[in-house]
Amino acid sequence: MSAKQKRKGGIVVDGAESAKAALTLDERLPGTLFVFPLRKSVPFPNLMMPVLLDTSESKDIVAKAEAGNGHLLLLTVRDPEEKPSGPQDYYEVGVVARILKTLTLPDGNASVMVQGRTRARVRRFVRSRPNAVARVDELIDVPTPGPRTEAAFRQLREALRKVAGLQDNLGDDFATAVLNIETPEQLADFTGAYFLKRTEDRQELLEAIEIGPRVEKALGFVLSELELAELGQRIQAEIRSKVEKAQKEFFLREQIKIIRRELGEEVDAREAELDRLQQAIEAAGLPEVADVRAREELKKLRTTPAESPEYGVIRNYLDWLTGLPWSKASQDVQDLKRAAAVLDEDHYGLEEIKDRILEFLAVRKLKKEQAGSILCFAGPPGVGKTSLGRSIARAMGREFWRFSLGGMRDEAEIKGHRRTYIGAMPGRILQGMKACGTNNPVIVLDEIDKLGQDFRGDPSSALLEVLDPEQNHAFLDHYLDVPFDLSRVMFLATANVLPQIPAPLRDRMEVIELPGYLVQEKVEIARRHILPKQLARHGIDRRQLSLSVPTLRKIVHLYTREAGVRGLEKSVVRLCRKAASAVAQRRKPPGAVRLEDLEKLLGPPRYASDTDRKVHVPGVVQGLAWTPHGGDVLYIEAARVPGEKGLTLTGSLGDVMSESVRIALNFLKGHAERFGLDLSRCEGCGFHVHFPAGAIPKDGPSAGITIATALVSLLTDRRAPADLAMTGEMTLVGEVLPIGGVREKVLAAKRYGLKRVVLPSENRRDVEELKPDLVRGLSFTYVDRFEQVADEVFKRPKRAARRKGAPG
């Protein structure tokens, strides 16, 4: 059978040779047609459709088709966003349509009305440019008689009628048209043209030649849509029911209120409480998660009897939930000049610390959403760590809250207790947020190095979430049980001893070390800050009590020995009390306190003057030590004990310092000749090394060279210079290793009036970083081995090894 002959199966008929076989054609279908591309629509036979002519190309195609045979091949483009360039861009099956009429639209475009004649498959494209022309084969519907097709036809009609009843946009005309279609193939095409929305579904229905499967495909699409329409109807009904119920309850409550007001009855306390909580929830600005939880708890509260213990638990929970500042924030003051002025007003000195704080505030000004690092002020007591946090809050215009962590052992203090416990409350963090009333306060975690832990938990681990910028935006308190955003809080921490802070917690903070004050700085702090404050607190003025600079300097030297100024403030307070007592008893107040009056007012000096500490004997050497209260001069004493053997150590020494004594002694025994030691004098004798202030625990390796120098002084009967002190770790082979706390130790040497300091060579850079004021009057000798230490102490030092009046 030739390609131009009709196939008996009824599937394909040649467009040029099958006029007799077509379904009631008024004229023969042309075999070659201009292709009109459709982008978002699919044509169907026996139906009329308008086609928009919005491009010159589309107008040209229609004009050429009208001039020719008056027919078009309507083909859907596979990708509606791309311009078709070849046969691969079209679907193979389309519709041959007759051009009926061209219309001009109000916007200036044109539209052509076409009527689909029959399905057609592209045999081949004759040309693609400038307008596509294709040769087609007509597709004839294949009947599938039988009860299955008839049943599918009826089900399709019924499904379309139901959908028309559920969807208002289809209207009565759609239902009428469905009822008046009498053949299955026409109803399936009608469904594809006017009901289906997806291009792929329409094209699949167009390509179905057999009538039975075509009707079943259309039925499947309609049933899916019917299921969605029924589901939407149920959802709409449920929503309408809830809205009507809420409106009904609202009107009933309003009526109850009006009736009670007309009757003069008092407002029910329970209802008033519920209304208060409802208004608090509305005004709190809760995030979605917290808002859902609050409304659930309020709903539960409405059904809970007031006599039930659960009523009070739920009410307290709602009070906490609505009392937190979820959306309340204070406006930051970003004037760095004002911040610098506030810091200078509140604190004297600490220039490096103030510069670092201003840098920190500058970053927050330029990058508002940047959480920034969490600062930890580390230093001895009384240097102003906590007050720096208060000054930062004042400079930024934020609320301030201080949270003391000293001795805390229960992690529930940080993360709260669960509501299952009687008397449960949120943790101290959220308590502070509620007390501040804003979600961006400055919170100082005071004494973070004094956290404890026991069987109740580890508070330092609970703080990891609080101080981690990657986690604290969703901080979960056990009591609240909903996330709270802490990312806008500025956390500051204070500590005295950094090594006591757990490493993971210390890693989350940027440490800023605050050193101790110089004598002149203490005097200025007392003159500018402490004395005016205490005069105001005690109700007296400068006529009744005044302290000159020499008087304050003598108080610092003889009555206080500390890195900070708390002891100095206590002495000033004592003087203010005496002046206030005299004024209250109408006696003559002290007025301007003279140097000779201090002992009468403050009692005998607590510390000897620096000149009283210069008497030494062989075996006594001055070392430098670091303490939590700052630097100090440590005296090390060595003595021979005839008739005993071995080594005796006293002075509350730790394991490391005890090992340093043994290392020094064994090193000297192995190098006795180098240092001029006569070991024969040690036969039958033991050694006793003592560290004064025996009640104070001491440990660390930095006294190594001092211990060895004391032993050399003892065994050679030579005295160490009274104006020299040293610090450094010594190894078993005589190397001198670097130590820490250089600044505090240098301050101690300067405070005690020493002139020379021996330090490890690797600590030279620490001295060079100090301000010239701190090292003025001191000369430094840097050593790598103990032999250099011995030469410096017991011989005339080399001029090239040191330089007076400057670091290094």
PDB file of N, CA and C in Angstrom, residues 255-268:
ATOM      1  N   GLN A 255     -21.871  41.457  74.692  1.00  0.00           N
ATOM      2  CA  GLN A 255     -23.194  41.558  75.291  1.00  0.00           C
ATOM      3  C   GLN A 255     -23.154  41.319  76.800  1.00  0.00           C
ATOM      4  N   ILE A 256     -22.323  40.346  77.218  1.00  0.00           N
ATOM      5  CA  ILE A 256     -22.186  40.078  78.649  1.00  0.00           C
ATOM      6  C   ILE A 256     -21.630  41.292  79.377  1.00  0.00           C
ATOM      7  N   LYS A 257     -20.608  41.925  78.745  1.00  0.00           N
ATOM      8  CA  LYS A 257     -20.024  43.116  79.375  1.00  0.00           C
ATOM      9  C   LYS A 257     -21.076  44.224  79.526  1.00  0.00           C
ATOM     10  N   ILE A 258     -21.864  44.434  78.475  1.00  0.00           N
ATOM     11  CA  ILE A 258     -22.873  45.494  78.517  1.00  0.00           C
ATOM     12  C   ILE A 258     -23.925  45.190  79.592  1.00  0.00           C
ATOM     13  N   ILE A 259     -24.357  43.915  79.644  1.00  0.00           N
ATOM     14  CA  ILE A 259     -25.361  43.533  80.651  1.00  0.00           C
ATOM     15  C   ILE A 259     -24.835  43.751  82.051  1.00  0.00           C
ATOM     16  N   ARG A 260     -23.555  43.348  82.303  1.00  0.00           N
ATOM     17  CA  ARG A 260     -22.991  43.542  83.638  1.00  0.00           C
ATOM     18  C   ARG A 260     -22.859  45.031  83.966  1.00  0.00           C
ATOM     19  N   ARG A 261     -22.480  45.820  82.975  1.00  0.00           N
ATOM     20  CA  ARG A 261     -22.355  47.250  83.224  1.00  0.00           C
ATOM     21  C   ARG A 261     -23.713  47.879  83.530  1.00  0.00           C
ATOM     22  N   GLU A 262     -24.769  47.447  82.814  1.00  0.00           N
ATOM     23  CA  GLU A 262     -26.100  47.989  83.063  1.00  0.00           C
ATOM     24  C   GLU A 262     -26.622  47.569  84.432  1.00  0.00           C
ATOM     25  N   LEU A 263     -26.267  46.343  84.860  1.00  0.00           N
ATOM     26  CA  LEU A 263     -26.718  45.859  86.164  1.00  0.00           C
ATOM     27  C   LEU A 263     -25.861  46.395  87.298  1.00  0.00           C
ATOM     28  N   GLY A 264     -24.745  47.023  86.981  1.00  0.00           N
ATOM     29  CA  GLY A 264     -23.889  47.563  88.028  1.00  0.00           C
ATOM     30  C   GLY A 264     -23.057  46.516  88.719  1.00  0.00           C
ATOM     31  N   GLU A 265     -22.919  45.344  88.131  1.00  0.00           N
ATOM     32  CA  GLU A 265     -22.134  44.287  88.753  1.00  0.00           C
ATOM     33  C   GLU A 265     -20.646  44.558  88.551  1.00  0.00           C
ATOM     34  N   GLU A 266     -19.845  44.099  89.539  1.00  0.00           N
ATOM     35  CA  GLU A 266     -18.408  44.266  89.419  1.00  0.00           C
ATOM     36  C   GLU A 266     -17.862  43.315  88.361  1.00  0.00           C
ATOM     37  N   VAL A 267     -16.734  43.714  87.815  1.00  0.00           N
ATOM     38  CA  VAL A 267     -16.078  42.890  86.798  1.00  0.00           C
ATOM     39  C   VAL A 267     -15.521  41.632  87.455  1.00  0.00           C
ATOM     40  N   ASP A 268     -15.745  40.501  86.845  1.00  0.00           N
ATOM     41  CA  ASP A 268     -15.244  39.240  87.360  1.00  0.00           C
ATOM     42  C   ASP A 268     -13.713  39.246  87.344  1.00  0.00           C
TER      43      ASP A 268
END
